[in-house]
Coordinates of C-alpha atoms in Angstrom, one line a residue:
X1 CA -53.7 41.1 -55.1
X2 CA -50.5 43.2 -54.2
X3 CA -52.5 44.2 -51.1
X4 CA -53.8 40.9 -50.2
X5 CA -50.4 39.3 -50.8
X6 CA -49.0 42.3 -48.4
X7 CA -51.1 41.5 -45.5
X8 CA -50.3 38.2 -45.8
X9 CA -46.6 38.8 -45.5
X10 CA -46.9 41.2 -43.1
X11 CA -48.9 37.9 -40.9
X12 CA -46.4 35.5 -41.5
X13 CA -43.5 38.0 -40.5
X14 CA -45.6 39.0 -37.3
X15 CA -46.0 35.1 -36.5
X16 CA -42.4 34.5 -37.0
X17 CA -41.7 37.2 -34.6
X18 CA -43.8 36.1 -31.7
X19 CA -42.5 32.5 -32.4
X20 CA -39.1 33.8 -32.1
X21 CA -39.7 35.5 -29.0
X22 CA -41.2 32.5 -27.3
X23 CA -38.4 30.4 -28.5
X24 CA -36.1 32.8 -26.8
X25 CA -38.1 32.9 -23.4
X26 CA -38.8 29.0 -22.9
X27 CA -35.3 28.0 -22.2
X28 CA -35.0 30.5 -19.5
X29 CA -38.3 29.6 -17.6
X30 CA -38.0 25.6 -18.2
X31 CA -34.3 25.1 -17.7
X32 CA -34.0 24.5 -13.6
X33 CA -30.8 27.0 -12.4
X34 CA -29.3 23.8 -10.8
X35 CA -28.7 22.0 -14.3
X36 CA -26.8 25.3 -15.6
X37 CA -24.7 25.8 -12.4
X38 CA -23.3 22.6 -11.9
X39 CA -21.2 21.8 -14.4
X40 CA -19.8 18.2 -15.2
X41 CA -16.3 18.7 -13.6
X42 CA -17.6 19.7 -10.0
X43 CA -16.6 16.7 -8.5
X44 CA -13.5 16.3 -10.2
X45 CA -11.5 17.0 -7.0
X46 CA -12.9 14.0 -4.9
X47 CA -13.0 11.4 -8.1
X48 CA -9.3 12.3 -8.5
X49 CA -8.5 11.6 -4.6
X50 CA -10.4 8.5 -4.6
X51 CA -11.3 6.9 -8.0
X52 CA -14.5 4.6 -7.9
X53 CA -14.0 1.6 -9.1
X54 CA -15.9 0.1 -12.1
X55 CA -19.5 -0.8 -11.3
X56 CA -19.4 -4.5 -12.9
X57 CA -16.7 -6.1 -11.4
X58 CA -14.0 -7.9 -13.4
X59 CA -11.4 -10.6 -13.5
X60 CA -8.9 -10.9 -10.8
X61 CA -6.0 -13.1 -10.6
X62 CA -4.9 -14.1 -6.8
X63 CA -1.6 -15.4 -6.1
X64 CA -0.8 -16.8 -2.3
X65 CA 2.6 -18.3 -1.7
X66 CA 1.2 -21.6 -0.5
X67 CA -2.3 -22.7 0.5
X68 CA -1.2 -25.0 3.7
X69 CA 0.1 -21.7 5.7
X70 CA -2.6 -21.5 8.2
X71 CA -2.8 -17.6 8.4
X72 CA -2.7 -17.2 4.6
X73 CA -5.3 -19.9 4.3
X74 CA -7.7 -17.6 6.4
X75 CA -6.5 -14.5 4.8
X76 CA -7.1 -16.1 1.0
X77 CA -10.9 -17.1 2.3
X78 CA -11.8 -13.7 3.5
X79 CA -10.4 -11.9 0.2
X80 CA -12.1 -14.7 -1.9
X81 CA -15.3 -14.3 -0.3
X82 CA -15.0 -10.4 -0.3
X83 CA -14.1 -10.3 -4.0
X84 CA -17.0 -12.7 -5.2
X85 CA -19.3 -10.9 -3.3
X86 CA -18.5 -8.1 -5.2
X87 CA -19.1 -9.4 -8.0
X88 CA -15.9 -10.3 -9.4
X89 CA -14.2 -13.3 -11.2
X90 CA -11.7 -14.8 -9.1
X91 CA -9.0 -17.3 -9.6
X92 CA -6.7 -18.0 -6.7
X93 CA -3.8 -20.2 -7.2
X94 CA -1.2 -21.8 -5.0
X95 CA 2.3 -20.9 -5.6
X96 CA 3.7 -24.2 -3.7
X97 CA 6.2 -21.9 -2.0
X98 CA 8.1 -21.7 -5.2
X99 CA 8.9 -18.4 -6.6
X100 CA 9.5 -19.7 -10.1
X101 CA 6.0 -21.4 -9.9
X102 CA 4.4 -18.1 -9.0
X103 CA 6.5 -16.0 -11.7
X104 CA 4.8 -18.2 -14.3
X105 CA 1.2 -18.1 -12.8
X106 CA 1.8 -14.3 -12.9
X107 CA 2.6 -14.6 -16.4
X108 CA -0.5 -16.9 -17.0
X109 CA -3.0 -14.2 -15.4
X110 CA -1.4 -11.5 -17.5
X111 CA -1.7 -13.2 -20.8
X112 CA -5.8 -14.3 -20.0
X113 CA -6.2 -10.4 -19.5
X114 CA -6.9 -10.1 -16.0
X115 CA -7.9 -6.5 -14.6
X116 CA -5.8 -6.9 -11.6
X117 CA -3.7 -9.0 -9.5
X118 CA -3.1 -9.7 -5.9
X119 CA -0.1 -10.8 -5.0
X120 CA 1.6 -12.8 -1.8
X121 CA 5.0 -13.1 -3.0
X122 CA 6.8 -16.3 -1.9
X123 CA 10.1 -14.4 -1.9
X124 CA 10.6 -10.8 -1.1
X125 CA 13.7 -10.9 -2.9
X126 CA 11.6 -11.4 -6.2
X127 CA 10.0 -8.1 -6.1
X128 CA 12.1 -6.2 -8.4
X129 CA 10.9 -9.2 -11.2
X130 CA 7.6 -9.3 -9.8
X131 CA 7.2 -5.6 -10.0
X132 CA 8.7 -5.2 -13.6
X133 CA 6.5 -7.7 -14.7
X134 CA 3.2 -6.2 -13.9
X135 CA 4.3 -3.0 -14.9
X136 CA 5.2 -3.9 -18.1
X137 CA 1.8 -5.5 -18.9
X138 CA 0.4 -2.2 -17.1
X139 CA -1.8 -4.5 -14.8
X140 CA -3.0 -2.5 -11.7
X141 CA -1.5 -4.9 -8.8
X142 CA -1.7 -5.1 -5.0
X143 CA 1.1 -7.0 -3.0
X144 CA -0.1 -8.6 0.4
X145 CA 1.6 -9.9 3.6
X146 CA 5.3 -9.3 2.1
X147 CA 6.1 -6.0 1.9
X148 CA 9.1 -5.0 -0.6
X149 CA 11.0 -1.9 -0.3
X150 CA 9.8 1.7 -0.5
X151 CA 12.3 1.9 -3.6
X152 CA 11.4 -1.1 -5.3
X153 CA 7.5 -0.2 -5.2
X154 CA 8.2 3.4 -6.5
X155 CA 9.4 1.5 -10.0
X156 CA 5.2 1.5 -10.6
X157 CA 2.6 3.8 -9.9
X158 CA -0.2 1.3 -10.1
X159 CA 1.4 -0.6 -7.3
X160 CA 0.5 -0.8 -3.6
X161 CA 1.4 -2.8 -0.7
X162 CA -1.4 -3.9 2.0
X163 CA -0.3 -5.3 5.3
X164 CA 0.9 -4.3 8.5
X165 CA 3.9 -2.8 10.0
X166 CA 5.6 -6.1 11.3
X167 CA 8.1 -4.2 13.7
X168 CA 4.8 -3.2 15.5
X169 CA 3.9 -7.1 15.8
X170 CA 7.2 -7.8 17.6
X171 CA 6.9 -4.8 19.9
X172 CA 3.8 -6.1 21.3
X173 CA 5.2 -9.6 21.6
X174 CA 8.0 -7.8 23.7
X175 CA 5.4 -5.7 25.7
X176 CA 3.5 -9.2 26.1
X177 CA 6.3 -10.2 28.2
X178 CA 6.7 -7.3 30.2
X179 CA 3.3 -7.3 31.3
X180 CA 4.1 -10.6 33.0
X181 CA 3.7 -10.5 36.9
X182 CA 7.3 -11.0 36.8
X183 CA 8.2 -9.0 33.5
X184 CA 9.6 -12.3 32.0
X185 CA 12.5 -12.8 34.8
X186 CA 10.7 -15.8 36.2
X187 CA 13.8 -16.7 38.1
X188 CA 14.7 -13.4 39.2
X189 CA 18.3 -13.0 38.1
X190 CA 17.8 -9.8 36.4
X191 CA 17.5 -10.9 33.2
X192 CA 15.3 -12.7 30.6
X193 CA 16.7 -15.8 28.9
X194 CA 14.8 -16.9 25.6
X195 CA 15.1 -18.8 22.4
X196 CA 13.4 -17.5 19.2
X197 CA 11.8 -19.7 16.8
X198 CA 11.9 -17.5 13.4
X199 CA 9.8 -17.8 10.2
X200 CA 11.6 -17.8 7.2
X201 CA 14.5 -15.2 7.6
X202 CA 14.4 -13.8 4.3
X203 CA 10.9 -12.6 5.0
X204 CA 11.3 -9.0 6.4
X205 CA 8.3 -10.2 8.9
X206 CA 10.4 -12.7 10.5
X207 CA 13.2 -10.2 10.5
X208 CA 11.3 -7.2 12.0
X209 CA 9.3 -9.5 14.3
X210 CA 12.7 -10.9 15.7
X211 CA 14.0 -7.7 16.4
X212 CA 11.5 -5.7 17.7
X213 CA 10.4 -8.5 20.5
X214 CA 13.5 -8.2 22.0
X215 CA 14.0 -4.5 21.4
X216 CA 11.0 -3.8 23.2
X217 CA 12.8 -5.4 26.0
X218 CA 16.2 -3.6 26.0
X219 CA 14.2 -0.4 25.8
X220 CA 12.3 -1.0 28.5
X221 CA 15.8 -1.4 30.4
X222 CA 15.7 -4.9 30.7
X223 CA 18.7 -7.4 30.1
X224 CA 18.2 -9.9 27.6
X225 CA 20.3 -13.5 26.9
X226 CA 19.5 -15.2 23.7
X227 CA 20.1 -19.1 24.4
X228 CA 19.1 -20.0 20.9
X229 CA 17.7 -18.6 17.6
X230 CA 16.3 -21.2 14.8
X231 CA 14.6 -21.0 11.3
X232 CA 11.4 -22.6 11.5
X233 CA 9.5 -21.4 8.1
X234 CA 6.3 -20.5 9.5
X235 CA 5.7 -24.8 10.6
X236 CA 4.2 -25.9 13.6
X237 CA 6.2 -29.3 13.3
X238 CA 9.7 -27.7 13.1
X239 CA 8.3 -25.2 16.0
X240 CA 8.1 -28.4 18.1
X241 CA 11.2 -29.7 16.7
X242 CA 13.2 -27.0 17.6
X243 CA 11.6 -26.2 21.2
X244 CA 11.9 -29.8 22.2
X245 CA 15.7 -29.7 21.0
X246 CA 16.2 -26.4 22.9
X247 CA 14.6 -27.1 26.0
X248 CA 17.1 -30.6 26.3
X249 CA 19.5 -28.6 26.0
X250 CA 18.8 -25.5 28.2
X251 CA 16.0 -26.6 30.3
X252 CA 15.0 -24.6 33.3
X253 CA 17.3 -21.8 32.2
X254 CA 14.8 -20.9 29.3
X255 CA 12.2 -18.1 30.4
X256 CA 10.4 -17.1 27.1
X257 CA 9.6 -18.7 23.8
X258 CA 9.5 -16.0 21.2
X259 CA 7.7 -17.7 18.1
X260 CA 7.5 -15.3 15.0
X261 CA 3.9 -17.0 14.3
X262 CA 1.3 -19.1 16.0
X263 CA 1.8 -22.4 14.1
X264 CA 5.3 -22.6 15.6
X265 CA 4.4 -21.3 18.9
X266 CA 1.8 -24.4 18.8
X267 CA 4.3 -26.9 17.9
X268 CA 6.4 -25.1 20.8
X269 CA 3.5 -25.8 23.3
X270 CA 3.4 -29.2 22.5
X271 CA 7.0 -29.4 23.0
X272 CA 6.7 -27.6 26.7
X273 CA 4.0 -29.8 27.6
X274 CA 6.1 -32.9 26.9
X275 CA 8.7 -31.7 28.8
X276 CA 6.8 -31.1 31.5
X277 CA 7.0 -27.5 31.7
X278 CA 3.7 -25.3 32.5
X279 CA 3.3 -22.1 30.2
X280 CA 2.7 -19.0 32.5
X281 CA 3.9 -20.5 35.8
X282 CA 7.5 -21.5 34.5
X283 CA 7.9 -20.5 31.0
X284 CA 6.5 -17.8 28.8
X285 CA 5.6 -18.4 25.4
X286 CA 3.9 -16.0 22.5
X287 CA 3.0 -15.6 19.1
X288 CA 1.7 -13.8 16.1
X289 CA -2.0 -14.2 14.2
X290 CA -4.3 -14.8 16.6
X291 CA -5.2 -17.8 14.8
X292 CA -8.4 -19.8 16.1
X293 CA -6.2 -22.4 17.8
X294 CA -4.0 -19.9 19.4
X295 CA -7.1 -18.2 20.8
X296 CA -8.1 -21.0 22.4
X297 CA -4.9 -22.0 24.2
X298 CA -4.4 -18.2 25.2
X299 CA -8.0 -18.6 27.0
X300 CA -6.9 -21.9 28.3
X301 CA -3.9 -20.7 30.1
X302 CA -1.7 -22.5 27.9
X303 CA -0.2 -19.2 25.6
X304 CA 0.8 -15.9 27.4
X305 CA -0.4 -14.2 24.4
X306 CA -0.5 -13.5 20.9
X307 CA -0.8 -10.5 18.5
X308 CA -3.6 -10.1 15.8
X309 CA -2.6 -9.8 12.5
X310 CA -5.8 -9.1 11.0
X311 CA -6.3 -11.3 7.9
X312 CA -9.9 -10.1 7.5
X313 CA -8.9 -6.3 7.7
X314 CA -6.1 -6.6 5.3
X315 CA -8.4 -8.5 3.1
X316 CA -11.0 -5.8 2.9
X317 CA -8.2 -3.3 2.9
X318 CA -6.4 -5.2 -0.5
X319 CA -9.8 -5.0 -2.2
X320 CA -10.3 -1.4 -1.5
X321 CA -6.8 -0.5 -2.8
X322 CA -7.4 -2.6 -5.9
X323 CA -10.3 -0.7 -6.9
X324 CA -8.9 2.5 -6.2
X325 CA -6.5 1.2 -8.9
X326 CA -9.3 -0.1 -11.2
X327 CA -10.6 3.2 -11.1
X328 CA -7.6 5.1 -12.6
X329 CA -5.6 5.7 -9.1
X330 CA -1.6 5.9 -9.1
X331 CA 0.8 6.2 -6.3
X332 CA 3.5 8.6 -5.3
X333 CA 6.7 6.9 -4.5
X334 CA 6.6 6.9 -0.3
X335 CA 3.2 6.2 -0.5
X336 CA 2.7 2.9 -1.5
X337 CA 1.9 0.9 1.6
X338 CA -1.1 0.9 3.6
X339 CA -1.1 -0.7 7.3
X340 CA -3.6 -2.5 9.2
X341 CA -2.8 -2.6 12.7
X342 CA -1.9 -5.2 14.9
X343 CA -3.7 -6.2 18.5
X344 CA -2.3 -7.6 21.8
X345 CA -4.1 -10.5 22.7
X346 CA -4.3 -11.4 26.4
X347 CA -5.9 -14.0 28.4
X348 CA -8.2 -10.6 29.7
X349 CA -9.5 -9.7 26.3
X350 CA -9.1 -13.1 24.4
X351 CA -12.9 -13.8 24.5
X352 CA -13.5 -10.5 22.2
X353 CA -11.5 -12.3 19.2
X354 CA -13.1 -15.7 19.6
X355 CA -16.0 -16.5 17.7

């Protein structure tokens, strides 16, 4: 009996030993080397640099300074289309050019628990309030079209601005004039006499376009004479009225009409035509935005040129930066502005931009 038990015990021990040896060999034989050599954090540096957006969309609030701005209509339509195509729930609201109303809209979005905000401020002077509000709520935010200062944006690291460098657009306007056959000096008196129809002077884009369009001329060694500068608030009817008044006052002395945007330029064109003047013959006219209506006028020879303010490119950029924020990205002070280049549009290349 003892012998039998001993034999059984020996057999059990041998079987256990064989099983143990087999178990030790099996993982080494069946686990591919790639699995053991690819730790989960191998992609961490790339993820840190370019965080990925959540896979399944989210709720996005979009604040536009006013819906009846021609350029911002193009912009918001592009923005909404891109967001919806990506699967986001989108609500777009009209600030009606009222900063107090827009502040309420931002607070409402925060109360509703949106995942991110895209804001086109009514007033850049309200940037501190807007930034403090979204920071307090911890909402990732993209500002568009109207750029705060770098110091203002530095207050919140989940904030980024996407737009264009307005100084570039002004420079391009001046270059369009310099590239005309007589360099803008139609009457040959050695200087360019101009009127400036400005947007909202509180807006940094209006300030820089006004400054740099003329700076491009003076940097080229050209003498200039400002006959008048009037605020037109980006509005077509105001552009027409301002230009008509200036034409009545200064007449043929006006060689160049600078407009901070195309809507005002189209209004100015109506005044120029009513006064019996001919663009590109006895007066030059330039705008900014490359709206469809302006492209048609450039093509028809009724505008000297315009500057493409790429609404579609900016909308795509705004969504891309928003998705980085949703993926966990933060922005260091001085690195919170993302720019899309402007493009000069002339009769020679206008066909490239027409639909």
